[in-house]
Every structure is written in C-alpha cells, then in structure tokens.
Amino acid sequence: MTPTTRNPLRSLPVSVLAKLVSVEAKLLLREPGALAFGILFPSALLLGLGAVPLLREPSPEFGGLRFVDYWAPSALILGLGIMGLQHIPTTVAAYREKGVLRRMSTTPVGPGAVLVAQLIVAFASGVVTAAVLIASAWAVLDVSPPEQPWWFALSFAVGYGSLLAVGMLIAAVVPSVRLATGAATLAYMVTMVIGGVFLPRFFFPDALARLGDYTPPGVQAMLDSWSGEAVPDPLQLGTMALIGGVAAAVAARFFRWE
Amino acid sequence: MPIIEVTELHKRYGDTVAVEDVSFTVEEGEIFGILGPNGAGKTTTVECIEGLRSPDAGAISVLGLDPRRDRAELRQRLGAQLQESSLPDKLTVAEALDLHASFYRRPADWNALLDSLHLADKRRARYRDLSGGQKQRLSIALALVGGPAVAVLDELTTGLDPQARRDTWDLIAQIRDSGVTIILVTHFMDEAQRLCDRLALVDAGRIAALDTPAGLIARAQQRQYVHFRASAPVEDAALTAQPEVDEVRRSGAQITVIGTGNLLYAVASVLARERIVAEELRVEQATLDDAFLALTGRRLQQ
Ligand SMILES: Nc1ncnc2c1ncn2[C@@H]1O[C@H](COP(=O)(O)OP(=O)(O)OP(=O)(O)O)[C@@H](O)[C@H]1O
Ligand SMILES: [Mg+2]
C-alpha cells in the first residue's frame, strides 16, 4: 500500500479545529454506550461498591486506606480505558473502513485533523469522567479529592495521554474494524487487569503490580497523588510519557489512511 | 488554455496495470467526460488528478498546480466526489455541510446547494438514515461546497432514480455555466451524451478515442440496424442488391438488415416492391455504446 498522505495535518486554522472538535463532541454525545460506560459507569461502580460497609472500613491491606479510597483510581481507569482503548480504535477504524478519512483527504483540512479532534474530545471526556468520579466519591463516600491536585493533574495527563496514544496506535495499524475491535478488547482487558480493576493490585505478584506502575495509564501515580501518600515517582511518569511518545510517533508514521 | 493537463500517466497496483499511458487536456469551463467499462482505470486516473494517488510516471497539472506537491492549494480549488466515501453515521446533513464549508476560503452558499439537490427537508437527518440516492446527492453537495474552480465527479448519478438523475444533470449544467470546469466519470451513455462537451473513451488503461459525443457517434454512424418481421418470405439477395445494405441476419422470423446511408428507405422500397408488410419495424441508431464497440471492439456494458 502506498502512503497517500505524507503530511496529513496540512494547514489547520484554530477556528476549523474548533469546529471539528465541536462536531466530534456532538457525535460522541450521540453514542449512549460510550457515554454510559466511559463517563458514568466508573462513578456508578465505585458508589455501588461503596454501599458495602466493609469496603468503607480503613484496612491495613490498603495501607490504612479504605477500599473505596484505594480503588478509586482503578475505577477511573475503567472509564479511561473505554474511551482510549475501545472508542478511539473502533471509531477511527470505522472512519477508515467507511471512507470518512478518504473523503476528508479531498478537503484542504485533510484526514489528520479529524484524528486530532477525536483525541481532543476523548481527552476532554476523560477529564469529565475524572471530575464526575472525584465529585461523586467525595459527596457520597467522603473520598477526599486529590490531595496533590497538580501532581494528580500531571499524572492523569501523562497516564491518559499515553493511553490515548496506545489506542491511536492500535487504530493506526489494524486493517479492519473487526480486527480493531479484537485488538482493542485485548488491550483493554490487559490494561484493566494490570490497573487492578478486576482484583485489587494488593493481591498481585509484585512484578505484575510494578508493571502497572509504569504502563499507561499508570494507576500508582494517580493513587499516590490522590491519596497524598507520596509524590508520584518521576520515573513512572517519565516511562509512561516515553511509551506514549513512541506510540504516538509510530502511529503517526505508520497510519493506514486507507 | 487548458486548465488540466495529463501527460503520459501510468499507474499500476502490484501486477495490475490500472492506467497505461493516458494523456488529455481539459479546457476551462467544459464538462469533460471519462467513459469506460469496470476496471478501465477511470477512478485511478481522476484520483491522480485529485492528488489522492501518486502516478508511477507522467505529469499532471491542474490550475497550474502539481496535485501532489501543491495539494493544500489544490484542495482549496478542486472539489471531489469520490466513488466510495462516506460520513460518520450520526452526523446530520446540515452539520456535514456547515463543517465542510468552514474548510474553504470562499465557500459556496450551502443552503442553496441543499435546495438545488432537493435535500433541504433532510438537513436534520443523520447520514445513516439517508437513502442511497440522498447520500449520493449529499456527496455531490460536499464536492461543490468549497466553491471549486474544478469539480471531479466520479459516478455522479449511480444509484439515483430517473428524476433525481435529470435534476442532477441540470444542476451540473448550471454549475458549468457558472464557470466551473468539470470532469465527469460515468458508465452511462445517456449521461455522457447529454452533459459532456468532450468525452474520452477509456478501455484497459488507455484512451481508445477522444472527441465530442456527436463526433464519437459519427465515427460509428456508418453502421445502422433495421429490424423487422416479414409478412411473407423475402430473399436475402433482394435486400443485398441495394447498395446501402451490407448484411442480412435472420433469427427465426426476425430479420436484421445492417448497412449504411439511408438504410431504412432502401429496405422499405424493397419490401414495397415485393408487396411484403414489415411488422415490428425498428431502426437502431448508433449510440455511444456502438461507438465504443466500433472503437475498442468491446461492449461498454456486458
Ligand atoms: N487500491 C488498489 N489496489 C489494487 N488494485 C487496484 C486498486 N484500485 C484499483 N485497482 C485495480 O486497478 C484497475 C482500475 O481500477 P479503477 O478503479 O481505476 O477502475 P474504474 O475504471 O474506475 O472502474 P469502475 O467503473 O468499476 O469504477 C482495476 O483492475 C482495479 O482492480
Ligand atoms: Mg471507478
């Protein structure tokens, strides 16, 4: 296959990008599944688990925290994974398969701009997910908002940013929607397991738990800055930033435009 | 001065040669047609002109621009309707046009476009809820929304009903009258005959003939066909004695006389002399299809 678009981003005025972002945002708002699972489900699940009294008791297993405090970042990851590793790869693969990107490549804006808009919208929806989760956990379960808000924001940005890059990498290289769905689901499951969504990481073998500290979206850095127990490890953030950067570069370089 | 120049274009995909040595020019303000059977290389040719594909060899100039090198500028001024493309399922017609209009320096009035494409009452409809013909018309609207100097339309009316086809033809003629140069890829001879100022017949990656539709038909005009059923037996020799008649074919009671010049008159006078009544008499005029057959030895539509 010949790469048909060497510089997909051409000239992209801010006003045009803003319009694309607003259109992609509207399209996301028309996807009840992505909204429910990406944005609302994490909060609902955390609040649901918080209804179990035992999970609201401080426990030495969680470093003196309650389960709901300890597990809150994992709930967030559940939603970020839906957006970054499910919604992005399948939407982009469908855009390619159906000829949406092809149609865009006949316009002055080019197909790359659609992908940028997708990423911006996905990132913003992750911020909303986090905000809803933090607010509802605070209001209902008395989980205090991130103790180190700036570190938390940084951890979130690096972790979720790198997760989106991985999602875009899957979208970039898989040839069909079917394969995108398969690869996306696999990546999602692995990320959820490593992120301690299914089983608190406290039960993990040490190596697996450590792996999750360094791979996107980096549950430990979010936990540290949220609980204020420690400052996120710069090595963890740096590793994720590197993974994200490499994934983004490979995705951009090898993106199948058709 | 030609506005589009294609010189010795070659393009292959692996072992498949899609375009083998195609050259033509398009003058400002004309509708230039490209007609040919499936797989002839029509789409590949126009996608090279649009800058979507890079030719293996040959030169292309559109509005003085190189479609690959100057693609940003070209895309401001060339509108393309692709044979295969679509929009996000849940995007509405109005959103699509409003978005695409924002891409261009001097967009056309998209509300007027919707009116002339009979999509005005569909502006709030989502893309996936449109019928095939409505999607096709939206795709034409998107090709024109940038107010292009050149519009390339691949399979303009495929999937449209007869009324929508005629309306689309009228729209394209209007667009041309407003000064837009148009390249039209088509399978339909009536469409080509009706709209095109000049027409390239493409077969197996080459241009078999390039002329006005009337010129192409004239090249095939030598041969005409008169079909009828005779009320009484008629000798072949009586017919072939006429200078206009080349050949007589029979299939059952059906007789087909093939010839040139004023063939119908020649046949009718023989039948009158022999006191034979011709039933189901039918004269077949040469069409672009005959021209295609005469020029390439192949039928346009199998
Ligand atoms: N991306 C591609 N990869 C490989 N082969 C291709 C590709 N695109 C077209 N071809 C081949 O190139 C040849 C010309 O195709 P093209 O699409 O240009 O034909 P066309 O004249 O537009 O046909 P149609 O009337 O069916 O649209 C065909 O044999 C086709 O199979
Ligand atoms: Mg084609």
Short mmCIF file of C-alpha atoms and ligand atoms in Angstrom, two decimals, chain B residues 42-44 83 154-155 185 187, ligand 2:
data_model
loop_
_atom_site.label_atom_id
_atom_site.label_comp_id
_atom_site.label_asym_id
_atom_site.label_seq_id
_atom_site.Cartn_x
_atom_site.Cartn_y
_atom_site.Cartn_z
CA LYS B 42 -11.22 5.81 -14.66
CA THR B 43 -11.17 6.20 -10.90
CA THR B 44 -7.41 5.75 -10.75
CA GLN B 83 -16.83 6.85 -5.96
CA ASP B 154 -16.84 10.03 -10.04
CA GLU B 155 -20.04 8.13 -10.83
CA VAL B 185 -16.60 9.84 -14.74
CA HIS B 187 -20.87 4.45 -17.06
MG MG C 2 -14.34 3.81 -10.70
#
